[in-house]
Each structure stands twice: as C-alpha cells, then as structure tokens.
Short mmCIF file of C-alpha atoms in Angstrom, two decimals:
data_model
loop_
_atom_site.label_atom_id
_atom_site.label_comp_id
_atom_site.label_asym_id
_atom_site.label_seq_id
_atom_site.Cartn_x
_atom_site.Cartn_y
_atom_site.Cartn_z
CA UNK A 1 -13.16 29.42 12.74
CA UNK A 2 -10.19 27.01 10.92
CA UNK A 3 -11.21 28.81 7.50
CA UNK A 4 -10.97 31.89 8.49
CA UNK A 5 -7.65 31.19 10.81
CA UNK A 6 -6.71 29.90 7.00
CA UNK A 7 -7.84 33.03 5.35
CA UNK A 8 -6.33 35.45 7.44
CA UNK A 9 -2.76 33.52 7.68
CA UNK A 10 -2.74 33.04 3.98
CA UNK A 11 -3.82 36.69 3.56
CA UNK A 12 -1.03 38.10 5.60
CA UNK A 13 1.60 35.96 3.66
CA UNK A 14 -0.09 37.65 0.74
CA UNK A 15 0.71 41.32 2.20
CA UNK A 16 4.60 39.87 3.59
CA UNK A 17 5.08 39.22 -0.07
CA UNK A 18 3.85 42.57 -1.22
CA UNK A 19 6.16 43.80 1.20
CA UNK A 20 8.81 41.83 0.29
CA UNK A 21 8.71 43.11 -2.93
CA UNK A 22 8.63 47.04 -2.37
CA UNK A 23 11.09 45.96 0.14
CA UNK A 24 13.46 44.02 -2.31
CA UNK A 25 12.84 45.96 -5.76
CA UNK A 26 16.14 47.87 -5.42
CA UNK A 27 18.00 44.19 -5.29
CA UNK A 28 16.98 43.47 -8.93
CA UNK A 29 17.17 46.96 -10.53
CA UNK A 30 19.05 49.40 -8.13
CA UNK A 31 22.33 49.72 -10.03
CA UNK A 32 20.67 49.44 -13.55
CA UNK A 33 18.73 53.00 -12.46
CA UNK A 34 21.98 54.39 -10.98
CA UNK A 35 23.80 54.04 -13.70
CA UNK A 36 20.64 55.03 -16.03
CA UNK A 37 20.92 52.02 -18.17
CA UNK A 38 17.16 51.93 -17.67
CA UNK A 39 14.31 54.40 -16.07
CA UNK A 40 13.07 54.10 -12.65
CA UNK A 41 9.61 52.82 -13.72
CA UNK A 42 10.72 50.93 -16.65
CA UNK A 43 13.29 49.08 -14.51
CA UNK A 44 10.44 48.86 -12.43
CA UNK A 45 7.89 47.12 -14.75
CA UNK A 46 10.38 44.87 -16.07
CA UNK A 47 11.26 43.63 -12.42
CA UNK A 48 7.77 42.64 -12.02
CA UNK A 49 7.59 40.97 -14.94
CA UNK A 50 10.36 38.70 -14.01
CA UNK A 51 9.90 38.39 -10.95
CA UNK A 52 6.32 36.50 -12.11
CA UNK A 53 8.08 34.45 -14.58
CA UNK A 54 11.23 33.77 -11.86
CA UNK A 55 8.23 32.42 -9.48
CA UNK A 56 7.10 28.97 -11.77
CA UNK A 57 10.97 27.71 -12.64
CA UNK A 58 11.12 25.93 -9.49
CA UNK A 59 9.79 24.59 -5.97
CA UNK A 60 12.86 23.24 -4.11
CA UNK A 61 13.09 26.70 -1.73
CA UNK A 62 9.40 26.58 -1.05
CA UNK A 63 9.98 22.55 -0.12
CA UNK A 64 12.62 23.95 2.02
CA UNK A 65 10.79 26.57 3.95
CA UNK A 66 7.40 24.29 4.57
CA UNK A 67 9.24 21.28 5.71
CA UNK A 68 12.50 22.04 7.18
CA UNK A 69 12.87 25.01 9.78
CA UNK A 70 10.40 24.23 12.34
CA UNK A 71 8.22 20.67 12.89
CA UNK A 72 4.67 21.23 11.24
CA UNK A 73 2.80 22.86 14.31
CA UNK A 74 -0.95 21.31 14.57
CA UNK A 75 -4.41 23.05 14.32
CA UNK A 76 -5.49 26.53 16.10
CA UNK A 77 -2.24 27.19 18.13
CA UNK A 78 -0.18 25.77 14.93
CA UNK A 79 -1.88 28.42 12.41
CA UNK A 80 -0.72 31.23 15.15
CA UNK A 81 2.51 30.48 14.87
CA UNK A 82 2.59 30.74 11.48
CA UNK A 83 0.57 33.93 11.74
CA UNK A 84 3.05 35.18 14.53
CA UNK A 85 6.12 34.51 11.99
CA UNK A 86 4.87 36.20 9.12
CA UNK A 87 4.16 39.70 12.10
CA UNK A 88 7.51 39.13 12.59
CA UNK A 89 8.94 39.13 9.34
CA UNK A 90 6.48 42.24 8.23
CA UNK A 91 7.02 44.54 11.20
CA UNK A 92 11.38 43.91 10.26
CA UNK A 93 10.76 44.86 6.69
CA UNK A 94 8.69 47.77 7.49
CA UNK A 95 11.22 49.62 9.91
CA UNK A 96 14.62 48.39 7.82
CA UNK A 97 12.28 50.37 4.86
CA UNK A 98 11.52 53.26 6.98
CA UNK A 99 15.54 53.79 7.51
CA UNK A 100 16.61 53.08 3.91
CA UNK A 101 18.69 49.88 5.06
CA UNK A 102 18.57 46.99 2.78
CA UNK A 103 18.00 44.37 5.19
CA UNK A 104 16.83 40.27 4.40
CA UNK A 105 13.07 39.31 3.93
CA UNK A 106 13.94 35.87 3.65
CA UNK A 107 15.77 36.34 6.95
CA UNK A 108 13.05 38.29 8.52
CA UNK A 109 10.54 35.56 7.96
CA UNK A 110 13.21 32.85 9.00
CA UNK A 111 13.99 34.48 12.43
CA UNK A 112 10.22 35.01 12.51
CA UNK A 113 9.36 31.12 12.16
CA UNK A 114 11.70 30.15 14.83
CA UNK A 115 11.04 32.85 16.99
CA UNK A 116 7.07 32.12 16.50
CA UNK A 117 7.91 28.25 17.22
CA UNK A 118 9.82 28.78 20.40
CA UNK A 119 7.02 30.93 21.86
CA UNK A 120 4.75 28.29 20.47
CA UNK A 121 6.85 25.43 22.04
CA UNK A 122 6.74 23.92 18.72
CA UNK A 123 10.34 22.42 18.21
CA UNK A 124 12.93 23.89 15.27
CA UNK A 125 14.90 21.65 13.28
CA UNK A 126 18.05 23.25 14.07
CA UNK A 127 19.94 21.15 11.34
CA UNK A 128 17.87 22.29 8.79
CA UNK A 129 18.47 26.23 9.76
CA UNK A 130 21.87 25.88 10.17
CA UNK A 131 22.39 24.08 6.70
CA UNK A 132 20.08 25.57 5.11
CA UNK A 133 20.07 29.82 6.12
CA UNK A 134 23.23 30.17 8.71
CA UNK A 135 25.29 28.85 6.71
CA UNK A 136 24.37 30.27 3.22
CA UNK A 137 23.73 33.23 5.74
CA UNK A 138 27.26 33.93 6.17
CA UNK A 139 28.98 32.63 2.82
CA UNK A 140 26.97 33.86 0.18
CA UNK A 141 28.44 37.53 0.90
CA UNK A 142 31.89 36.20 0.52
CA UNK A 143 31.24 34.48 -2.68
CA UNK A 144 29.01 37.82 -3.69
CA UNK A 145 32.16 39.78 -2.74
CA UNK A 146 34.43 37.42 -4.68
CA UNK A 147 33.13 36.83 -7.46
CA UNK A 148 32.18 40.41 -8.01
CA UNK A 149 35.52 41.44 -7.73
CA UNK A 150 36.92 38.73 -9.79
CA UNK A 151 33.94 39.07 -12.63
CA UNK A 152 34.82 43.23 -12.36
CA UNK A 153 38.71 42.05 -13.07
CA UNK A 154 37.69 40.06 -16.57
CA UNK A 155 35.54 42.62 -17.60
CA UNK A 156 38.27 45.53 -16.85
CA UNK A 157 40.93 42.83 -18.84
CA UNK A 158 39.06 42.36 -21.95
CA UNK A 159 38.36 45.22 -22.72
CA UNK A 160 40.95 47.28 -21.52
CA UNK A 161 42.17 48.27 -24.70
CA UNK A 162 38.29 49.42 -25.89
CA UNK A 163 36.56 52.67 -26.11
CA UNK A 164 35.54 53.79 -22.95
CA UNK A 165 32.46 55.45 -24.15
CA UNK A 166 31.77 52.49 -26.64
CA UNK A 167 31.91 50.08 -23.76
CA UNK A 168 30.13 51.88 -21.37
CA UNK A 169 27.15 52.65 -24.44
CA UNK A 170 27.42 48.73 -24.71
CA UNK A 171 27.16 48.17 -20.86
CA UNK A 172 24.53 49.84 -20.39
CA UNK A 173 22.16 47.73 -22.78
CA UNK A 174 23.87 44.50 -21.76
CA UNK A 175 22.87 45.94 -18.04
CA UNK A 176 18.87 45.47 -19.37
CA UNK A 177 19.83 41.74 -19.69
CA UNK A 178 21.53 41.47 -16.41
CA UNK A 179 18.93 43.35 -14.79
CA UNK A 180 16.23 41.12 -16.15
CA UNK A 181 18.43 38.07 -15.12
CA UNK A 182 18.82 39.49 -11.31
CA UNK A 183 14.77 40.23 -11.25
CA UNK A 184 13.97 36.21 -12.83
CA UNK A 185 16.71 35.59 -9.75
CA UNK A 186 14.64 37.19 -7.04
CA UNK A 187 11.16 35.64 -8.27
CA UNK A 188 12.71 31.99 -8.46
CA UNK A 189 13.62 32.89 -4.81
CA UNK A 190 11.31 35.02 -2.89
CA UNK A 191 8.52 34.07 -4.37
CA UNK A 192 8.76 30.48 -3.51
CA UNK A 193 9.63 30.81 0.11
CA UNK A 194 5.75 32.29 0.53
CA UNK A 195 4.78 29.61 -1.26
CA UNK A 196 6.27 27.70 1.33
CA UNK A 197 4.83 29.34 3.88
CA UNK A 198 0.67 29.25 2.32
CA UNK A 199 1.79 25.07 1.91
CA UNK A 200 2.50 24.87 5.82
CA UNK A 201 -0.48 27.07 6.25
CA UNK A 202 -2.70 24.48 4.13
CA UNK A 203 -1.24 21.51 5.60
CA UNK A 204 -1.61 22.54 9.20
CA UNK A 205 -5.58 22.76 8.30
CA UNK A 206 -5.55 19.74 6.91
CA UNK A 207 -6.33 21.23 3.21
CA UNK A 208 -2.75 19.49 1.82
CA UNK A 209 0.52 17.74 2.53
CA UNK A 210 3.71 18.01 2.20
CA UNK A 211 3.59 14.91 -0.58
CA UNK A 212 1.34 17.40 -3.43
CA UNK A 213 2.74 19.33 -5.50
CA UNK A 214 2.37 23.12 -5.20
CA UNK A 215 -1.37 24.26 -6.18
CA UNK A 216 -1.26 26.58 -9.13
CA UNK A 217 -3.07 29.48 -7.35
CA UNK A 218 -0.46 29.31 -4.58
CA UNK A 219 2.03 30.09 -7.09
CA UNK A 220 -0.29 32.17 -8.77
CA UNK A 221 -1.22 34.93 -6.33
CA UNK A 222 2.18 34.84 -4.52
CA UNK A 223 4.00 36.01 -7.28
CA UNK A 224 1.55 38.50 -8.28
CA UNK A 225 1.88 39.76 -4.86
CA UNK A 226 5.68 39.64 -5.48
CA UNK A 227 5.51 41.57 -8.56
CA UNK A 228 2.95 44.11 -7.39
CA UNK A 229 5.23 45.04 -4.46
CA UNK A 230 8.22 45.33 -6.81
CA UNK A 231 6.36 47.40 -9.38
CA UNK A 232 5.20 49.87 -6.01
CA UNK A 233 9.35 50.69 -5.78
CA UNK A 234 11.59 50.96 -2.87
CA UNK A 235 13.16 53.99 -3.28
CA UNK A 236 14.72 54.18 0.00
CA UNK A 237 16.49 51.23 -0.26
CA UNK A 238 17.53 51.67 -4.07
CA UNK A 239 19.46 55.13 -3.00
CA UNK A 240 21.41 53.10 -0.58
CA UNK A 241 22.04 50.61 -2.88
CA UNK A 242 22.81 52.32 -6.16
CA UNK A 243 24.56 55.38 -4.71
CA UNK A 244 25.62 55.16 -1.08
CA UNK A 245 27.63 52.35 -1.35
CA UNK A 246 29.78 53.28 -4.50
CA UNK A 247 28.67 55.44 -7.53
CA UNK A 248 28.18 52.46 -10.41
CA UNK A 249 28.92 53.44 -14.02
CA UNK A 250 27.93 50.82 -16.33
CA UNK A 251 30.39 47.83 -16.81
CA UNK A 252 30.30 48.08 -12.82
CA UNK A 253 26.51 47.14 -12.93
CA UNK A 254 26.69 44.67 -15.50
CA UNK A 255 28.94 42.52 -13.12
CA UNK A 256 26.99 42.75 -9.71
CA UNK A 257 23.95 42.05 -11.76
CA UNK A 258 25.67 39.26 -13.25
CA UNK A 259 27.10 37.68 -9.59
CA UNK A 260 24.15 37.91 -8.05
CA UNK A 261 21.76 36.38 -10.61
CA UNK A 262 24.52 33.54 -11.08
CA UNK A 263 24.70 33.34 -7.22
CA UNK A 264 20.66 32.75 -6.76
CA UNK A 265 20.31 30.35 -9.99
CA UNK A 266 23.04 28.22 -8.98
CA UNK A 267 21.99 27.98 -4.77
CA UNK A 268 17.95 27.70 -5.70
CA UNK A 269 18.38 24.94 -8.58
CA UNK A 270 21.65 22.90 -6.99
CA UNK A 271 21.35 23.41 -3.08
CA UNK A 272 17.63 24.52 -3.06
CA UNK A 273 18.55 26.91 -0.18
CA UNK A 274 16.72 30.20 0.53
CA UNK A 275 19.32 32.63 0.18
CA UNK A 276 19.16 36.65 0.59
CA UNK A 277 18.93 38.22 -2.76
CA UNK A 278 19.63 40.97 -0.42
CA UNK A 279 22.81 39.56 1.11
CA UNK A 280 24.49 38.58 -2.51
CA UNK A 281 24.19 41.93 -4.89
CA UNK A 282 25.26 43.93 -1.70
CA UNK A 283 28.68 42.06 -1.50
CA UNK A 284 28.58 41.70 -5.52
CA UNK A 285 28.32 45.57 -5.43
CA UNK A 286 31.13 45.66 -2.79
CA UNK A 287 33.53 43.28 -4.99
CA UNK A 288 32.79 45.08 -8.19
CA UNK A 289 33.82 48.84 -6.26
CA UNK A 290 36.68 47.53 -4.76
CA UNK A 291 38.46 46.74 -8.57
CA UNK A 292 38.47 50.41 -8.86
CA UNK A 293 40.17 51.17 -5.47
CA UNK A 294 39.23 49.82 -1.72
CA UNK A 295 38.61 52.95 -0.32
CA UNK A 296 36.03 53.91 -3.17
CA UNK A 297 33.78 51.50 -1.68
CA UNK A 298 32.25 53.64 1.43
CA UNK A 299 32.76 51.07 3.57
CA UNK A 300 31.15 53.02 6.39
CA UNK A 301 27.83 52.62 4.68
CA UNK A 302 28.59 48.67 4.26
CA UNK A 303 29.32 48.02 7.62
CA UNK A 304 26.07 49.62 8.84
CA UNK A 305 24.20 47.00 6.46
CA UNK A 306 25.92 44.14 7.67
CA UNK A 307 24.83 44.96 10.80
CA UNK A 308 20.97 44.95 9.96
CA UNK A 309 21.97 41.36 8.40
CA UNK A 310 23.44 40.23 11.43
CA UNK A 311 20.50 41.61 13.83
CA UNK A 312 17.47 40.32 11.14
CA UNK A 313 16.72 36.90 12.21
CA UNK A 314 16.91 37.91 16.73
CA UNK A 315 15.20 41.30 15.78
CA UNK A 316 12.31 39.19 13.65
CA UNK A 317 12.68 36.25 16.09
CA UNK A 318 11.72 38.76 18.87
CA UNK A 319 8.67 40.28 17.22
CA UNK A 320 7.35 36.88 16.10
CA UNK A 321 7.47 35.60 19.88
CA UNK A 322 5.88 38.66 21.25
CA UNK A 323 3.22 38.70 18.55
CA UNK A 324 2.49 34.69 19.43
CA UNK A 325 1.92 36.05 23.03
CA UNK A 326 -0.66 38.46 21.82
CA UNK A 327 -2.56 35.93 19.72
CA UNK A 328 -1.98 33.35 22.37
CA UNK A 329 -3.98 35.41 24.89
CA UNK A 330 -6.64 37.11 22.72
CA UNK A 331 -7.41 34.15 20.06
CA UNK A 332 -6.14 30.67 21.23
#
C-alpha cells in the first residue's frame, strides 16, 4: 500500500508538471510568436528543448521546495498531504487555463503545500515561505517592471539613430536567442520545484533523504514531463500574453525576454528561490510597453492578472485542504 501511495503521488507530480508546462509555454515563447520572430510550433519545439536542458543546471530550488515550506510529514497521512498539494496546485492551473489568465504554478503548488499541511496538521515553516515565495512573490514584478523598462530605454538609445526596419529584421533573430534563454530560464526553475516535490515524496517513504543528491530519473522524467506539456501549447494564455497586454514588435520582445531570463538565472543560481516565471515576463512585458507610452500598456488587462497572482496561493491553499479532507476520509 506505501508503493503504490508512492506511485500514485509521484505520478500526479508527473501530470502537475505536464500541466505546468501547457500552462507556462506562453512565459518562454509568447512574445517571440506575437511578434513572429518565430512560428507557433517552432517556438514551441524549441521551448521544450530548453526547458529539458534548463532542468540539469541546477538543484538549489528543488532543495528549497523539499526541505523548507512545510516540516517533512511522516508515512500514510504524510504522502496525502503531498498528494492533496499537488490537487491543489492542478485543479488552480486547470481553471486559470480555462479563462486564458496567466496565473503562477509555482504558486499554485506553494499555496497547495501549506494549505495540504494545515489540513494535515503538519506544521509550515513560515520563515522559509515568507523568505523564500512572499517575498520574491511581491518584488520580482517590480524588478520585472523595472528592468524592462530600463532595458527597453538602452535598446531605444542605441539605436535610435538605426534603420527601423534593419533593427527590427535584427530583433527578430536576436528574439530566437532570447526566447531560447527565457525557455532554459523556465526549465532551471519549474522543473526543479517537482523535483522537489518526488524528493519529499521519496523521503517520506523512506526511499531517500534530504542528504542524496537528486536521482537522475527524478530529473529525468520531470523535465520530460515539463517539456511535453510545453510542446502541447497554451494558447489561451499566449493570446493574453503576447497581444492583450500590449501589441510587441520586435526590439520590445527582445527586452522582456531578456529581463525575465536574467531575472530567473540570477534568483535560481544566487538566492535559490522558486520564483514565478509567470510573475517576471508579465511585469518585463509591462516595463518594456510602458517606454512607448503608459497608456499603451492596457492596464485593464494587467490588473486582472495581478489579481489571479494575488488569489493563487488562498485559492490553491483552499483546494489542497479540501482535497486532504477527501483522502483523509476515504484512504487514511
């Protein structure tokens, strides 16, 4: 009954990540098909790509995820919680996908976990979420937004004496590279914070700890998961994100790209904190309109994604608790 309390918990991670990648596709290659620097399915395939490479750079976010949200919960009623969480987490990115908003994964399964742990009275290191996703939670959008805007503002400077069509022709292949670099980005990231989550699954049953490093297969299958997902396509979200915001032309994608893959190498390698690839090319995008004019940014459309971020985690939380209920009563 353990093993296959194992199998099934480290099968649904499996299927989160899969989601998490339809769910998060548009973060990586969104404004290079908007401003058709590259095709829908070749932006596609190359996302995938990366986002398997992105996946073995690094471990510290996975470390993070397994060891410092929530104590380790123990045996049967530990492995629901973890089930619970990843419900949680899976039911949030399926309805923010149904409605085309480009809500967080990571924060779905974060608000998940605690939500799952507080059902489960299994106690969550508070210190740990607040340093390591509130926080980054609420500043990585300002530095997105920043240093969007201020990236947009070289750009515009050195080469405001060049061709415009010359630029934009250059822009546009430059925007392959960026687009790559955002996709490596969200595979260092999201890929390692299921990897987390299969760890705490194999340490609760006793098949690890927290002291060995992270099996190969783990890494293995979760970012093939991760990839798969991307190469399935969010199209929803990537019309929100490439048009509905602000109509990108070129140079304008080549700097969100930019922020945000700067924003996730620098946060995953120096901070190892799980941020929202989600969270940081939205306000990149934002920064990068608002060099043209504030008002071009639809900021109507922005403030109705900042509200899915801000509901995420309780929304998540909420599922997670109710689905520990359910498991509580039919399986534990």
């Amino acid at each position: 009954m353990d093993t296959f309390a194992l199998i099934v918990t480290v099968a649904v991670a499996l299927f989160f990540t899969y989601t998490n990648g339809f769910h998060d596709s548009a973060n990586a290659i969104a404004t290079s098909v908007s401003t058709r620097a590259l095709t829908p399915r070749a932006a596609l395939a190359m996302a995938a790509v990366m986002n398997l490479a992105g996946a073995f750079l690094g471990s510290g976010v996975a470390k993070t995820v397994s060891e410092g949200l929530i104590e380790t919960p123990q045996g049967s009623k530990g492995m629901g919680i973890l089930f619970a969480a990843l419900v949680g987490a899976i039911v949030w990115n399926l309805v923010t996908w149904y409605f085309g908003l480009p809500s967080s994964s990571s924060h779905a399964l974060f608000g998940g976990m605690v939500g799952a742990a507080l059902a489960g009275g299994t106690d969550v290191l508070w210190s740990g979420v607040l340093d390591k996703v509130i926080i980054p939670m609420f500043v990585s959008p300002f530095v997105g937004l920043i240093v969007g805007y201020l990236m947009m503002t070289a750009i515009m400077w050195l080469f405001r004496r060049s061709n415009p069509h010359k630029a934009k022709r250059g822009f546009r292949i430059a925007q392959t590279v960026s687009a790559a670099g955002m996709a490596l980005g969200h595979g260092l990231q999201d890929a390692q914070k299921t990897m987390g989550v299969v760890v705490l699954a194999l340490v609760i049953s006793g098949n690890a700890t927290f002291d060995d490093p992270i099996p190969v297969w783990v890494k293995l299958v979760c970012a093939l998961m991760l990839s798969l997902g991307t190469y399935a396509g969010g199209w929803r979200i990537m019309r929100t994100l490439g048009r509905k915001i602000i109509e990108l032309d070129p140079p304008q994608g080549f700097a969100a790209e930019t922020t945000g893959a700067s924003i996730m190498f620098t946060t995953a390698f120096l901070f190892k904190a799980p941020i929202s690839t989600t969270h940081v090319i939205t306000s990149a995008i934002m920064g990068v309109g608002a060099t043209k004019r504030v008002n071009a940014v639809r900021w109507g459309v922005a403030k109705n994604i900042v509200l899915g971020w801000f509901i995420t985690m309780p929304a998540a939380a909420l599922v997670a608790a109710a689905a520990f209920g359910i498991v509580n009563l039919v399986a534990l």
